[in-house]
């Protein structure tokens, strides 16, 4: 995984400019090391035929098959010629087509009975799978001067199929690998000798040779086992070094203060903490009491009370003389957290004769803007967002720098250079997946000493992902819902197949509203001019390719109008989306929370943090356009009170499509951890380990965070031992080299930040 001099050699020098350019531009391969770590996706045996069934449409594929039939057709009155070749593997068939001057060579070579390897993009013509003008390599025809032994060896060889692109076929990549493969002998092994020998792994040079040019399937298995461990171990060493560096940093211990804000807050809580909340709080308070910065991930089911846990941690820090900042990904969520926290502390403020702060932009709406100040034991809770008025912003910044504000809730505006704190003791990051590591660290750098860090997510994370994406954090899990939370019934509404089901969905919404409750209707798109222009520019979305893709996603503004004039006529309907002016958004949310709005038609701005216990129904339009975790998040906005919740997933996707299977999975369970595994299985590894989450580029080629939990856990244990004994890897230069290869300069800075 490391790169020594031979591994750093530019491909241009060995392969020539044109080939190297294609590899760099389309496969992100630049050096000998890059190419040696571009492993085969799978292998074919020369004597066997590849299955031709279920080839993925619109993807570039490589197949090994036998020619069943070939014939030249004429068209345009005999002026045009077309060669049609039918391939078979005994069970399925695939058609090839060549036009014009491209007919002559394949017409001579692709004779019935011949075996060859073909590569091209799969399309459909006349309801048949087809490759148009594929490239090919004959597998059973050798030059006449080749010896019989060579032909026999060729026939029995395992054929590597590489991840390829339209511009460069798998066998051309294989030829390039042949050119650089001798350099594999110079690979420097990153595994400590004791670890490698203790686990019986192949030496790295041998593993590289066997992954690219195996003689047996056992060669492949042994090579993959070794290379899988390299990836897991080097990644875990990187994370272990960060955890170790964090333990060396100083931090102000924030210990309990009897009779402080936290005790007073707990005394007026109208409910009892759940066992899970008590346990997680104990873990957090234990970290806060140490003189090294806490780095903890709090993952909790939707509605499990993470905000309450975070507020108690913030009050502990305020009691100890520090300040706490909560970073939210959107203004709507920042406002919601601000509203929730001031409401939670409302009775406390009244008991102490403190002032309640106006929810937003206090400079324009209230005389002095105090929230929970005016007492020796009180503190201000302020909001800081990019859209605040100048006067309100100036007052908030002053409260932060003087220490008047013990708690601040904000968006990215908190990260700006002009934001200064008196003594920042705790940073709470909500919905970590929305923030890059750099943003998290930018806020942490504002403390006199490194502040304690609590990262929260309502997206349940499988253990393997927690050990990789969030591997620099200790983990707490809050999976117990507070008493009084109601069950949520979820159903798929097949709008295309059974339109009367959609009619019934709107009847259910009306029934909920007439029963004194409220409802959300969620759409993927806003529907304004900016939205439309983005669509016209060909902006791609990560939505599945189904029939519904033939039309634009349904839009908030369109659906709201249709509902107001149609099935929900007479109900108080409002819209909410991210491009509305902040004051308008806040006004809509305030009125919805107050019960003055029956139906809120919104985008995913309501995805997390929005808490309206009286909202009991949610209809998600074009639900197949959303991911599993996002649907789970959205569903969590209902059933937050004593009345049962209802979530209807509306889709036009075909019943047999993967999109419908996803929706059925969401409807079948409320278990976020089970859904997170389904979500993970349906996404690419690179999505899971995207650089915004992990700080590490998509470096995993044979390691699977889905399937390799045992390897990851074992590698983590080994990494902890190695780093504890030699934090700077002074005695393991090969491992240090591998670490440098895994991380580019920016990622190295990320790891060293603490």
PDB file of N, CA and C in Angstrom, residues 332 521-535 539 541 552-562 574-581 585 601-606 621-622 626:
ATOM      1  N   UNK A 332     -32.905  26.062   9.536  1.00  0.00           N
ATOM      2  CA  UNK A 332     -34.146  25.548  10.116  1.00  0.00           C
ATOM      3  C   UNK A 332     -33.844  24.685  11.334  1.00  0.00           C
ATOM      4  N   UNK A 521     -46.385  16.867   4.264  1.00  0.00           N
ATOM      5  CA  UNK A 521     -46.281  16.283   2.935  1.00  0.00           C
ATOM      6  C   UNK A 521     -44.896  16.675   2.420  1.00  0.00           C
ATOM      7  N   UNK A 522     -44.067  15.683   2.111  1.00  0.00           N
ATOM      8  CA  UNK A 522     -42.677  15.947   1.728  1.00  0.00           C
ATOM      9  C   UNK A 522     -42.483  15.682   0.238  1.00  0.00           C
ATOM     10  N   UNK A 523     -41.796  16.601  -0.447  1.00  0.00           N
ATOM     11  CA  UNK A 523     -41.495  16.454  -1.875  1.00  0.00           C
ATOM     12  C   UNK A 523     -39.987  16.615  -2.091  1.00  0.00           C
ATOM     13  N   UNK A 524     -39.438  15.988  -3.137  1.00  0.00           N
ATOM     14  CA  UNK A 524     -37.987  16.068  -3.373  1.00  0.00           C
ATOM     15  C   UNK A 524     -37.516  17.428  -3.898  1.00  0.00           C
ATOM     16  N   UNK A 525     -38.436  18.221  -4.470  1.00  0.00           N
ATOM     17  CA  UNK A 525     -38.014  19.420  -5.184  1.00  0.00           C
ATOM     18  C   UNK A 525     -38.861  20.611  -4.738  1.00  0.00           C
ATOM     19  N   UNK A 526     -38.305  21.820  -4.897  1.00  0.00           N
ATOM     20  CA  UNK A 526     -39.041  23.030  -4.524  1.00  0.00           C
ATOM     21  C   UNK A 526     -40.034  23.408  -5.616  1.00  0.00           C
ATOM     22  N   UNK A 527     -39.510  23.527  -6.862  1.00  0.00           N
ATOM     23  CA  UNK A 527     -40.391  23.871  -7.966  1.00  0.00           C
ATOM     24  C   UNK A 527     -40.337  25.321  -8.364  1.00  0.00           C
ATOM     25  N   UNK A 528     -39.318  26.064  -7.875  1.00  0.00           N
ATOM     26  CA  UNK A 528     -39.199  27.468  -8.272  1.00  0.00           C
ATOM     27  C   UNK A 528     -38.255  27.595  -9.459  1.00  0.00           C
ATOM     28  N   UNK A 529     -38.004  28.814  -9.909  1.00  0.00           N
ATOM     29  CA  UNK A 529     -37.181  29.046 -11.102  1.00  0.00           C
ATOM     30  C   UNK A 529     -35.772  28.502 -10.918  1.00  0.00           C
ATOM     31  N   UNK A 530     -35.184  28.709  -9.737  1.00  0.00           N
ATOM     32  CA  UNK A 530     -33.816  28.234  -9.495  1.00  0.00           C
ATOM     33  C   UNK A 530     -33.755  26.720  -9.586  1.00  0.00           C
ATOM     34  N   UNK A 531     -34.807  26.094  -9.081  1.00  0.00           N
ATOM     35  CA  UNK A 531     -34.920  24.644  -9.149  1.00  0.00           C
ATOM     36  C   UNK A 531     -34.930  24.170 -10.596  1.00  0.00           C
ATOM     37  N   UNK A 532     -35.746  24.839 -11.400  1.00  0.00           N
ATOM     38  CA  UNK A 532     -35.896  24.442 -12.797  1.00  0.00           C
ATOM     39  C   UNK A 532     -34.594  24.610 -13.561  1.00  0.00           C
ATOM     40  N   UNK A 533     -33.882  25.731 -13.308  1.00  0.00           N
ATOM     41  CA  UNK A 533     -32.640  25.970 -14.051  1.00  0.00           C
ATOM     42  C   UNK A 533     -31.599  24.926 -13.707  1.00  0.00           C
ATOM     43  N   UNK A 534     -31.581  24.488 -12.451  1.00  0.00           N
ATOM     44  CA  UNK A 534     -30.640  23.438 -12.051  1.00  0.00           C
ATOM     45  C   UNK A 534     -30.947  22.151 -12.795  1.00  0.00           C
ATOM     46  N   UNK A 535     -32.247  21.859 -12.966  1.00  0.00           N
ATOM     47  CA  UNK A 535     -32.637  20.656 -13.700  1.00  0.00           C
ATOM     48  C   UNK A 535     -32.173  20.736 -15.146  1.00  0.00           C
ATOM     49  N   UNK A 539     -28.254  18.679 -13.766  1.00  0.00           N
ATOM     50  CA  UNK A 539     -27.762  18.345 -12.437  1.00  0.00           C
ATOM     51  C   UNK A 539     -28.214  16.937 -12.072  1.00  0.00           C
ATOM     52  N   UNK A 541     -28.888  13.530  -9.764  1.00  0.00           N
ATOM     53  CA  UNK A 541     -29.297  13.196  -8.414  1.00  0.00           C
ATOM     54  C   UNK A 541     -29.004  11.727  -8.161  1.00  0.00           C
ATOM     55  N   UNK A 552     -39.691  14.940 -14.065  1.00  0.00           N
ATOM     56  CA  UNK A 552     -38.986  15.577 -12.945  1.00  0.00           C
ATOM     57  C   UNK A 552     -39.596  15.146 -11.615  1.00  0.00           C
ATOM     58  N   UNK A 553     -38.831  15.222 -10.544  1.00  0.00           N
ATOM     59  CA  UNK A 553     -39.389  14.890  -9.227  1.00  0.00           C
ATOM     60  C   UNK A 553     -40.531  15.849  -8.887  1.00  0.00           C
ATOM     61  N   UNK A 554     -41.464  15.387  -8.088  1.00  0.00           N
ATOM     62  CA  UNK A 554     -42.583  16.226  -7.686  1.00  0.00           C
ATOM     63  C   UNK A 554     -42.083  17.380  -6.816  1.00  0.00           C
ATOM     64  N   UNK A 555     -42.746  18.531  -6.949  1.00  0.00           N
ATOM     65  CA  UNK A 555     -42.257  19.751  -6.320  1.00  0.00           C
ATOM     66  C   UNK A 555     -43.233  20.286  -5.279  1.00  0.00           C
ATOM     67  N   UNK A 556     -42.691  20.883  -4.228  1.00  0.00           N
ATOM     68  CA  UNK A 556     -43.466  21.437  -3.122  1.00  0.00           C
ATOM     69  C   UNK A 556     -44.518  22.431  -3.615  1.00  0.00           C
ATOM     70  N   UNK A 557     -44.096  23.391  -4.432  1.00  0.00           N
ATOM     71  CA  UNK A 557     -45.015  24.454  -4.848  1.00  0.00           C
ATOM     72  C   UNK A 557     -46.162  23.899  -5.690  1.00  0.00           C
ATOM     73  N   UNK A 558     -45.861  22.917  -6.548  1.00  0.00           N
ATOM     74  CA  UNK A 558     -46.910  22.321  -7.389  1.00  0.00           C
ATOM     75  C   UNK A 558     -47.881  21.490  -6.553  1.00  0.00           C
ATOM     76  N   UNK A 559     -47.340  20.637  -5.707  1.00  0.00           N
ATOM     77  CA  UNK A 559     -48.185  19.741  -4.902  1.00  0.00           C
ATOM     78  C   UNK A 559     -49.043  20.543  -3.923  1.00  0.00           C
ATOM     79  N   UNK A 560     -48.458  21.586  -3.327  1.00  0.00           N
ATOM     80  CA  UNK A 560     -49.217  22.401  -2.375  1.00  0.00           C
ATOM     81  C   UNK A 560     -50.434  23.026  -3.053  1.00  0.00           C
ATOM     82  N   UNK A 561     -50.235  23.514  -4.278  1.00  0.00           N
ATOM     83  CA  UNK A 561     -51.344  24.133  -5.009  1.00  0.00           C
ATOM     84  C   UNK A 561     -52.413  23.092  -5.355  1.00  0.00           C
ATOM     85  N   UNK A 562     -51.966  21.915  -5.818  1.00  0.00           N
ATOM     86  CA  UNK A 562     -52.919  20.860  -6.177  1.00  0.00           C
ATOM     87  C   UNK A 562     -53.742  20.407  -4.970  1.00  0.00           C
ATOM     88  N   UNK A 574     -49.597  25.201   4.275  1.00  0.00           N
ATOM     89  CA  UNK A 574     -48.466  26.124   4.079  1.00  0.00           C
ATOM     90  C   UNK A 574     -47.313  25.352   3.455  1.00  0.00           C
ATOM     91  N   UNK A 575     -46.355  26.099   2.865  1.00  0.00           N
ATOM     92  CA  UNK A 575     -45.155  25.479   2.304  1.00  0.00           C
ATOM     93  C   UNK A 575     -43.932  25.881   3.110  1.00  0.00           C
ATOM     94  N   UNK A 576     -42.911  25.028   3.059  1.00  0.00           N
ATOM     95  CA  UNK A 576     -41.645  25.312   3.734  1.00  0.00           C
ATOM     96  C   UNK A 576     -40.516  24.715   2.912  1.00  0.00           C
ATOM     97  N   UNK A 577     -39.542  25.544   2.545  1.00  0.00           N
ATOM     98  CA  UNK A 577     -38.372  25.041   1.820  1.00  0.00           C
ATOM     99  C   UNK A 577     -37.166  25.933   2.081  1.00  0.00           C
ATOM    100  N   UNK A 578     -36.012  25.466   1.672  1.00  0.00           N
ATOM    101  CA  UNK A 578     -34.757  26.117   2.031  1.00  0.00           C
ATOM    102  C   UNK A 578     -34.505  27.473   1.405  1.00  0.00           C
ATOM    103  N   UNK A 579     -35.236  27.820   0.324  1.00  0.00           N
ATOM    104  CA  UNK A 579     -34.968  29.112  -0.321  1.00  0.00           C
ATOM    105  C   UNK A 579     -35.881  30.234   0.187  1.00  0.00           C
ATOM    106  N   UNK A 580     -36.730  29.918   1.134  1.00  0.00           N
ATOM    107  CA  UNK A 580     -37.579  30.965   1.708  1.00  0.00           C
ATOM    108  C   UNK A 580     -36.739  31.903   2.581  1.00  0.00           C
ATOM    109  N   UNK A 581     -37.097  33.178   2.694  1.00  0.00           N
ATOM    110  CA  UNK A 581     -36.405  34.084   3.623  1.00  0.00           C
ATOM    111  C   UNK A 581     -36.481  33.522   5.040  1.00  0.00           C
ATOM    112  N   UNK A 585     -39.532  31.396   6.959  1.00  0.00           N
ATOM    113  CA  UNK A 585     -39.406  30.007   7.407  1.00  0.00           C
ATOM    114  C   UNK A 585     -39.755  29.893   8.890  1.00  0.00           C
ATOM    115  N   UNK A 601     -46.425  21.414   3.587  1.00  0.00           N
ATOM    116  CA  UNK A 601     -45.836  20.799   2.394  1.00  0.00           C
ATOM    117  C   UNK A 601     -44.396  21.297   2.319  1.00  0.00           C
ATOM    118  N   UNK A 602     -43.430  20.395   2.447  1.00  0.00           N
ATOM    119  CA  UNK A 602     -42.045  20.819   2.659  1.00  0.00           C
ATOM    120  C   UNK A 602     -41.062  19.942   1.903  1.00  0.00           C
ATOM    121  N   UNK A 603     -39.854  20.462   1.774  1.00  0.00           N
ATOM    122  CA  UNK A 603     -38.722  19.648   1.318  1.00  0.00           C
ATOM    123  C   UNK A 603     -38.120  18.975   2.547  1.00  0.00           C
ATOM    124  N   UNK A 604     -36.921  18.440   2.406  1.00  0.00           N
ATOM    125  CA  UNK A 604     -36.306  17.723   3.528  1.00  0.00           C
ATOM    126  C   UNK A 604     -35.739  18.660   4.592  1.00  0.00           C
ATOM    127  N   UNK A 605     -36.083  19.955   4.539  1.00  0.00           N
ATOM    128  CA  UNK A 605     -35.650  20.846   5.622  1.00  0.00           C
ATOM    129  C   UNK A 605     -36.220  20.382   6.958  1.00  0.00           C
ATOM    130  N   UNK A 606     -37.264  19.565   6.925  1.00  0.00           N
ATOM    131  CA  UNK A 606     -37.856  19.071   8.183  1.00  0.00           C
ATOM    132  C   UNK A 606     -37.267  17.724   8.578  1.00  0.00           C
ATOM    133  N   UNK A 621     -43.905  12.099  -1.006  1.00  0.00           N
ATOM    134  CA  UNK A 621     -44.119  11.956  -2.443  1.00  0.00           C
ATOM    135  C   UNK A 621     -42.823  11.533  -3.128  1.00  0.00           C
ATOM    136  N   UNK A 622     -42.924  10.718  -4.173  1.00  0.00           N
ATOM    137  CA  UNK A 622     -41.728  10.204  -4.861  1.00  0.00           C
ATOM    138  C   UNK A 622     -40.733   9.651  -3.841  1.00  0.00           C
ATOM    139  N   UNK A 626     -35.615   9.084  -2.386  1.00  0.00           N
ATOM    140  CA  UNK A 626     -34.864   9.303  -1.153  1.00  0.00           C
ATOM    141  C   UNK A 626     -34.157   8.016  -0.733  1.00  0.00           C
TER     142      UNK A 626
END
